Short mmCIF file of C-alpha atoms in Angstrom, two decimals:
data_model
loop_
_atom_site.label_atom_id
_atom_site.label_comp_id
_atom_site.label_asym_id
_atom_site.label_seq_id
_atom_site.Cartn_x
_atom_site.Cartn_y
_atom_site.Cartn_z
CA UNK Y 333 -18.64 55.11 -18.86
CA UNK Y 334 -16.85 52.62 -21.10
CA UNK Y 335 -14.66 51.43 -18.20
CA UNK Y 336 -17.74 50.87 -16.08
CA UNK Y 337 -19.41 48.84 -18.86
CA UNK Y 338 -16.26 46.75 -19.31
CA UNK Y 339 -16.09 46.15 -15.56
CA UNK Y 340 -19.74 45.05 -15.46
CA UNK Y 341 -19.21 42.83 -18.51
CA UNK Y 342 -16.14 41.28 -16.88
CA UNK Y 343 -18.08 40.52 -13.71
CA UNK Y 344 -20.88 38.91 -15.71
CA UNK Y 345 -18.43 36.72 -17.63
CA UNK Y 346 -16.65 35.73 -14.42
CA UNK Y 347 -19.95 34.84 -12.76
CA UNK Y 348 -21.01 32.79 -15.77
CA UNK Y 349 -17.70 30.91 -15.87
CA UNK Y 350 -17.93 30.21 -12.13
CA UNK Y 351 -21.48 28.91 -12.44
CA UNK Y 352 -20.57 26.71 -15.41
CA UNK Y 353 -17.51 25.33 -13.62
CA UNK Y 354 -19.55 24.58 -10.49
CA UNK Y 355 -22.16 22.81 -12.62
CA UNK Y 356 -19.41 20.70 -14.14
CA UNK Y 357 -17.90 19.81 -10.77
CA UNK Y 358 -21.32 18.89 -9.35
CA UNK Y 359 -21.98 16.64 -12.36
CA UNK Y 360 -18.51 15.07 -12.01
CA UNK Y 361 -19.06 14.34 -8.31
CA UNK Y 362 -22.39 12.72 -9.16
CA UNK Y 363 -20.64 10.62 -11.84
CA UNK Y 364 -22.71 12.32 -14.52
CA UNK Y 365 -19.70 12.39 -16.79
CA UNK Y 366 -21.39 13.38 -20.06
CA UNK Y 367 -22.81 16.53 -18.46
CA UNK Y 368 -19.52 17.28 -16.72
CA UNK Y 369 -17.57 16.82 -19.94
CA UNK Y 370 -19.76 19.30 -21.82
CA UNK Y 371 -19.10 21.98 -19.18
CA UNK Y 372 -15.38 21.32 -18.82
CA UNK Y 373 -14.68 21.22 -22.56
CA UNK Y 374 -16.26 24.61 -23.08
CA UNK Y 375 -14.22 26.19 -20.29
CA UNK Y 376 -10.99 24.33 -21.06
CA UNK Y 377 -10.88 25.67 -24.61
CA UNK Y 378 -10.98 29.25 -23.32
CA UNK Y 379 -8.18 28.61 -20.83
CA UNK Y 380 -9.84 27.80 -17.51
CA UNK Y 381 -7.21 25.96 -15.43
CA UNK Y 382 -9.67 24.14 -13.18
CA UNK Y 383 -11.65 22.84 -16.17
CA UNK Y 384 -8.43 21.68 -17.81
CA UNK Y 385 -7.55 19.82 -14.62
CA UNK Y 386 -10.86 17.97 -14.57
CA UNK Y 387 -10.65 17.28 -18.28
CA UNK Y 388 -7.20 15.78 -17.76
CA UNK Y 389 -8.44 13.59 -14.91
CA UNK Y 390 -11.41 12.38 -16.96
CA UNK Y 391 -9.23 11.55 -19.95
CA UNK Y 392 -6.63 9.85 -17.73
CA UNK Y 393 -9.22 7.60 -16.10
CA UNK Y 394 -11.52 7.16 -19.10
CA UNK Y 395 -14.50 8.89 -17.49
CA UNK Y 396 -17.05 9.99 -20.07
CA UNK Y 397 -14.49 9.64 -22.87
CA UNK Y 398 -11.95 7.10 -24.13
CA UNK Y 399 -8.94 6.78 -21.88
CA UNK Y 400 -5.89 8.52 -23.34
CA UNK Y 401 -2.99 9.09 -20.94
CA UNK Y 402 -0.99 11.16 -23.42
CA UNK Y 403 -3.78 13.66 -24.07
CA UNK Y 404 -4.61 13.68 -20.37
CA UNK Y 405 -1.03 14.69 -19.61
CA UNK Y 406 -1.34 17.49 -22.15
CA UNK Y 407 -4.41 18.96 -20.44
CA UNK Y 408 -2.88 18.59 -16.99
CA UNK Y 409 0.33 20.30 -18.08
CA UNK Y 410 -1.63 23.22 -19.50
CA UNK Y 411 -3.46 23.56 -16.21
CA UNK Y 412 -0.26 23.15 -14.18
CA UNK Y 413 1.53 25.87 -16.12
CA UNK Y 414 -1.31 28.18 -15.14
CA UNK Y 415 -0.43 27.55 -11.50
CA UNK Y 416 -3.01 24.85 -10.70
CA UNK Y 417 -1.31 22.97 -7.83
CA UNK Y 418 -3.23 19.70 -8.09
CA UNK Y 419 -2.40 19.53 -11.80
CA UNK Y 420 1.29 19.84 -10.93
CA UNK Y 421 0.85 16.88 -8.59
CA UNK Y 422 -0.97 14.79 -11.21
CA UNK Y 423 1.66 15.50 -13.86
CA UNK Y 424 4.43 14.60 -11.43
CA UNK Y 425 2.71 11.39 -10.37
CA UNK Y 426 2.13 10.27 -13.95
CA UNK Y 427 5.76 10.92 -14.89
CA UNK Y 428 7.00 9.24 -11.71
CA UNK Y 429 4.95 6.09 -12.26
CA UNK Y 430 5.29 5.99 -16.05
CA UNK Y 431 1.50 5.86 -16.04
CA UNK Y 432 0.72 5.30 -19.73
CA UNK Y 433 3.62 7.58 -20.65
CA UNK Y 434 7.42 7.27 -20.51
CA UNK Y 435 8.74 7.49 -16.97
CA UNK Y 436 10.83 10.60 -16.24
CA UNK Y 437 11.83 10.79 -12.58
CA UNK Y 438 13.87 14.04 -12.69
CA UNK Y 439 11.02 15.85 -14.46
CA UNK Y 440 8.50 14.26 -12.12
CA UNK Y 441 10.40 15.65 -9.13
CA UNK Y 442 10.21 19.16 -10.57
CA UNK Y 443 6.43 18.99 -10.97
CA UNK Y 444 5.94 17.35 -7.58
CA UNK Y 445 8.13 19.95 -5.88
CA UNK Y 446 6.02 22.76 -7.33
CA UNK Y 447 2.87 21.06 -6.01
CA UNK Y 448 4.46 20.29 -2.63
CA UNK Y 449 5.59 23.88 -2.19
CA UNK Y 450 1.99 24.91 -2.88
CA UNK Y 451 0.90 22.75 0.08
CA UNK Y 452 -0.39 19.67 -1.76
CA UNK Y 453 0.06 16.99 0.89
CA UNK Y 454 0.11 13.92 -1.45
CA UNK Y 455 2.95 15.60 -3.38
CA UNK Y 456 4.83 16.17 -0.13
CA UNK Y 457 4.44 12.48 0.71
CA UNK Y 458 5.58 11.39 -2.75
CA UNK Y 459 8.75 13.46 -2.43
CA UNK Y 460 9.37 12.34 1.15
CA UNK Y 461 9.05 8.68 0.17
CA UNK Y 462 11.19 9.15 -2.95
CA UNK Y 463 14.04 10.73 -1.01
CA UNK Y 464 13.70 8.33 1.92
CA UNK Y 465 13.66 5.09 -0.09
CA UNK Y 466 16.25 6.16 -2.64
CA UNK Y 467 14.95 3.65 -5.20
CA UNK Y 468 14.13 6.04 -8.06
CA UNK Y 469 16.47 8.89 -7.12
CA UNK Y 470 19.48 9.40 -4.89
CA UNK Y 471 18.62 8.94 -1.23
CA UNK Y 472 18.45 12.25 0.61
CA UNK Y 473 17.39 11.83 4.22
CA UNK Y 474 17.37 15.56 5.15
CA UNK Y 475 15.06 16.30 2.20
CA UNK Y 476 12.86 13.32 3.08
CA UNK Y 477 12.44 14.59 6.64
CA UNK Y 478 11.60 18.09 5.46
CA UNK Y 479 8.73 16.76 3.37
CA UNK Y 480 7.61 14.20 5.96
CA UNK Y 481 7.35 17.01 8.49
CA UNK Y 482 5.34 19.23 6.13
CA UNK Y 483 2.94 16.38 5.39
CA UNK Y 484 2.80 15.46 9.08
CA UNK Y 485 1.89 19.03 9.99
CA UNK Y 486 -1.03 18.70 7.56
CA UNK Y 487 -2.22 15.61 9.42
CA UNK Y 488 -0.94 12.76 7.24
CA UNK Y 489 -0.68 9.80 9.68
CA UNK Y 490 1.96 7.90 7.69
CA UNK Y 491 4.15 11.01 7.64
CA UNK Y 492 3.62 11.42 11.37
CA UNK Y 493 4.66 7.80 11.91
CA UNK Y 494 7.76 8.19 9.75
CA UNK Y 495 8.71 11.39 11.54
CA UNK Y 496 8.24 9.67 14.91
CA UNK Y 497 10.53 6.84 13.78
CA UNK Y 498 13.24 9.31 12.75
CA UNK Y 499 13.11 11.04 16.14
CA UNK Y 500 13.07 7.73 17.98
CA UNK Y 501 16.03 6.28 16.07
CA UNK Y 502 17.93 9.53 15.70
CA UNK Y 503 17.84 8.97 11.96
CA UNK Y 504 18.73 12.13 10.03
CA UNK Y 505 18.25 14.30 13.10
CA UNK Y 506 18.94 14.31 16.83
CA UNK Y 507 17.30 11.50 18.78
CA UNK Y 508 14.36 12.89 20.78
CA UNK Y 509 12.04 10.54 22.67
CA UNK Y 510 9.56 13.29 23.56
CA UNK Y 511 9.14 14.34 19.93
CA UNK Y 512 8.90 10.70 18.88
CA UNK Y 513 6.10 9.98 21.36
CA UNK Y 514 4.20 13.11 20.34
CA UNK Y 515 4.24 12.12 16.66
CA UNK Y 516 3.45 8.45 17.41
CA UNK Y 517 0.51 9.72 19.46
CA UNK Y 518 -0.77 11.94 16.63
CA UNK Y 519 -0.59 9.05 14.16
CA UNK Y 520 -2.14 6.60 16.63
CA UNK Y 521 -5.02 9.00 17.31
CA UNK Y 522 -5.74 8.80 13.57
CA UNK Y 523 -5.90 5.00 13.75
CA UNK Y 524 -2.48 4.36 12.23
CA UNK Y 525 -2.15 0.74 13.34
CA UNK Y 526 1.66 0.51 13.38
CA UNK Y 527 1.84 3.72 15.43
CA UNK Y 528 -0.66 2.28 17.90
CA UNK Y 529 1.34 -0.94 18.20
CA UNK Y 530 4.66 0.90 18.55
CA UNK Y 531 3.26 3.26 21.18
CA UNK Y 532 1.83 0.32 23.11
CA UNK Y 533 5.13 -1.54 22.99
CA UNK Y 534 7.06 1.50 24.24
CA UNK Y 535 4.71 1.91 27.21
CA UNK Y 536 4.94 -1.82 27.87
CA UNK Y 537 8.73 -1.87 27.71
CA UNK Y 538 9.30 1.27 29.80
CA UNK Y 539 12.93 1.65 28.72
CA UNK Y 540 12.67 4.92 26.81
CA UNK Y 541 9.49 6.30 28.37
CA UNK Y 542 7.82 5.76 31.78
CA UNK Y 543 6.24 2.32 31.91
CA UNK Y 544 2.44 2.33 31.90
CA UNK Y 545 0.72 -1.01 31.47
CA UNK Y 546 -2.80 0.44 31.31
CA UNK Y 547 -1.80 2.74 28.44
CA UNK Y 548 0.01 -0.12 26.74
CA UNK Y 549 -3.15 -2.22 27.00
CA UNK Y 550 -5.22 0.64 25.52
CA UNK Y 551 -3.08 0.93 22.40
CA UNK Y 552 -2.56 -2.82 21.96
CA UNK Y 553 -6.33 -3.20 22.07
CA UNK Y 554 -6.81 -0.50 19.41
CA UNK Y 555 -4.29 -2.14 17.09
CA UNK Y 556 -5.63 -5.62 17.83
CA UNK Y 557 -9.14 -4.60 16.75
CA UNK Y 558 -7.54 -3.36 13.51
CA UNK Y 559 -6.32 -6.95 12.92
CA UNK Y 560 -2.65 -6.35 13.79
CA UNK Y 561 -1.45 -9.90 14.63
CA UNK Y 562 1.39 -8.91 16.96
CA UNK Y 563 -0.95 -6.57 18.83
CA UNK Y 564 -3.50 -9.39 19.15
CA UNK Y 565 -0.75 -11.61 20.54
CA UNK Y 566 0.33 -8.95 23.05
CA UNK Y 567 -3.27 -8.36 24.11
CA UNK Y 568 -3.55 -12.08 24.74
CA UNK Y 569 -0.34 -11.91 26.77
CA UNK Y 570 -1.63 -9.03 28.91
CA UNK Y 571 -4.86 -10.91 29.66
CA UNK Y 572 -2.81 -14.06 30.29
CA UNK Y 573 -0.55 -12.32 32.81
CA UNK Y 574 -3.07 -9.89 34.25
CA UNK Y 575 -0.86 -6.96 33.29
CA UNK Y 576 -2.66 -3.66 32.78
CA UNK Y 577 -5.98 -5.51 32.89
CA UNK Y 578 -7.74 -8.10 35.04
CA UNK Y 579 -6.35 -11.57 34.39
CA UNK Y 580 -8.65 -13.54 32.12
CA UNK Y 581 -7.51 -16.83 30.57
CA UNK Y 582 -10.53 -17.05 28.25
CA UNK Y 583 -9.89 -13.59 26.79
CA UNK Y 584 -6.21 -14.45 26.52
CA UNK Y 585 -7.05 -17.55 24.48
CA UNK Y 586 -9.42 -15.59 22.23
CA UNK Y 587 -6.79 -13.00 21.32
CA UNK Y 588 -3.97 -15.53 20.95
CA UNK Y 589 -6.27 -17.47 18.61
CA UNK Y 590 -6.96 -14.40 16.47
CA UNK Y 591 -3.22 -13.85 16.04
CA UNK Y 592 -2.67 -17.54 15.34
CA UNK Y 593 -5.34 -17.52 12.64
CA UNK Y 594 -3.37 -14.75 10.93
CA UNK Y 595 -0.32 -17.00 10.81
CA UNK Y 596 1.68 -15.61 13.75
CA UNK Y 597 3.79 -18.58 14.82
CA UNK Y 598 4.32 -17.59 18.48
CA UNK Y 599 0.55 -17.35 18.88
CA UNK Y 600 0.06 -20.72 17.17
CA UNK Y 601 2.44 -22.30 19.67
CA UNK Y 602 0.67 -20.80 22.69
CA UNK Y 603 -2.80 -21.63 21.34
CA UNK Y 604 -1.64 -25.22 20.91
CA UNK Y 605 -0.38 -25.31 24.47
CA UNK Y 606 -3.65 -23.82 25.80
CA UNK Y 607 -5.72 -26.46 23.99
CA UNK Y 608 -3.40 -29.11 25.38
CA UNK Y 609 -3.58 -27.79 28.95
CA UNK Y 610 -7.22 -26.71 28.83
CA UNK Y 611 -6.24 -23.19 29.77
CA UNK Y 612 -8.89 -20.61 28.84
CA UNK Y 613 -10.64 -23.20 26.71
CA UNK Y 614 -11.64 -26.87 26.77
CA UNK Y 615 -8.90 -29.44 26.43
CA UNK Y 616 -8.53 -30.61 22.85
CA UNK Y 617 -5.37 -32.66 22.14
CA UNK Y 618 -6.15 -32.83 18.43
CA UNK Y 619 -6.42 -29.05 18.04
CA UNK Y 620 -3.37 -28.66 20.27
CA UNK Y 621 -1.30 -30.80 17.91
CA UNK Y 622 -2.64 -29.06 14.80
CA UNK Y 623 -1.80 -25.57 16.03
CA UNK Y 624 1.68 -26.50 17.25
CA UNK Y 625 2.35 -28.21 13.93
CA UNK Y 626 1.55 -24.91 12.18
CA UNK Y 627 4.20 -23.18 14.28
CA UNK Y 628 6.71 -25.96 13.57
CA UNK Y 629 6.05 -25.60 9.84
CA UNK Y 630 7.09 -21.95 10.13
CA UNK Y 631 10.43 -22.90 11.66
CA UNK Y 632 9.58 -22.11 15.28
CA UNK Y 633 12.21 -24.16 17.15
CA UNK Y 634 10.40 -24.02 20.52
CA UNK Y 635 7.31 -25.52 18.92
CA UNK Y 636 9.02 -28.80 18.02
CA UNK Y 637 9.67 -29.69 21.68
CA UNK Y 638 6.06 -28.80 22.58
CA UNK Y 639 4.84 -30.98 19.70
CA UNK Y 640 6.94 -33.91 20.94
CA UNK Y 641 5.53 -33.48 24.46
CA UNK Y 642 1.95 -33.42 23.15
CA UNK Y 643 2.48 -36.57 21.12
CA UNK Y 644 4.07 -38.39 24.05
CA UNK Y 645 1.12 -37.44 26.27
CA UNK Y 646 -1.38 -38.61 23.65
CA UNK Y 647 0.45 -41.94 23.32
CA UNK Y 648 0.24 -42.70 27.04
#
């Protein structure tokens, strides 16, 4: 009888804790920090790991209470030691960045590794980047690739792009064009602009994969709409040449101009020439000179000859 009563009492307490925690999380998500704080403090003092995590986050960011990175770290460590994976990540990130506390990279790696092994994708990316860059710890390419792959499998587009690069270059593992394209494709499908541009360029070049101008155009267009200047330039080129798309000088000029406005010198040179020749736009010698001058100012050697030709023509 006593065991049954204890079981029922335990269930009631568990249900109450769950309801209180959910109330706190709802208040937190609604930015009702005073209400959230009241719930989390009550649960944190009796050892609830999730409440301690939220309390640490609120103290770290100064939400509903004065910002105090040291005390925040204390709450997060308590939660992390109870096996709360996100708390392990937060502790590791704070120690890695020296975020209001002394930086401790070796200790940060330990916390991040615990979180990464628990499947926390941002922790996997932190470790991958740490080992790949080798700025804060010794470079370890095999370890970097292990964590990039784990994060990539969870759908992180930057990890997918990095993994694609490693397969394409044969960096840290055997070169594999098929694997590279698959990972570039996954990242590109998630609107990773550099992956879209790289994929487009590979299909345009046709050296490592079968050439496909229509597919190249598709990915250049995606990246161009995301304001990638080289992709905008290449889209202008495809319209200019009628490669993978119907030739259209006006569209070519529009895309070259977008790239030029972002400071891409090759585009500035071509835009200048198009204004000078009246190709895809009305002739405008003044604008032609201005755009070519911009390319010259960036050290584009071809632009100087074009500028001289424009000035000679204007003088005649």
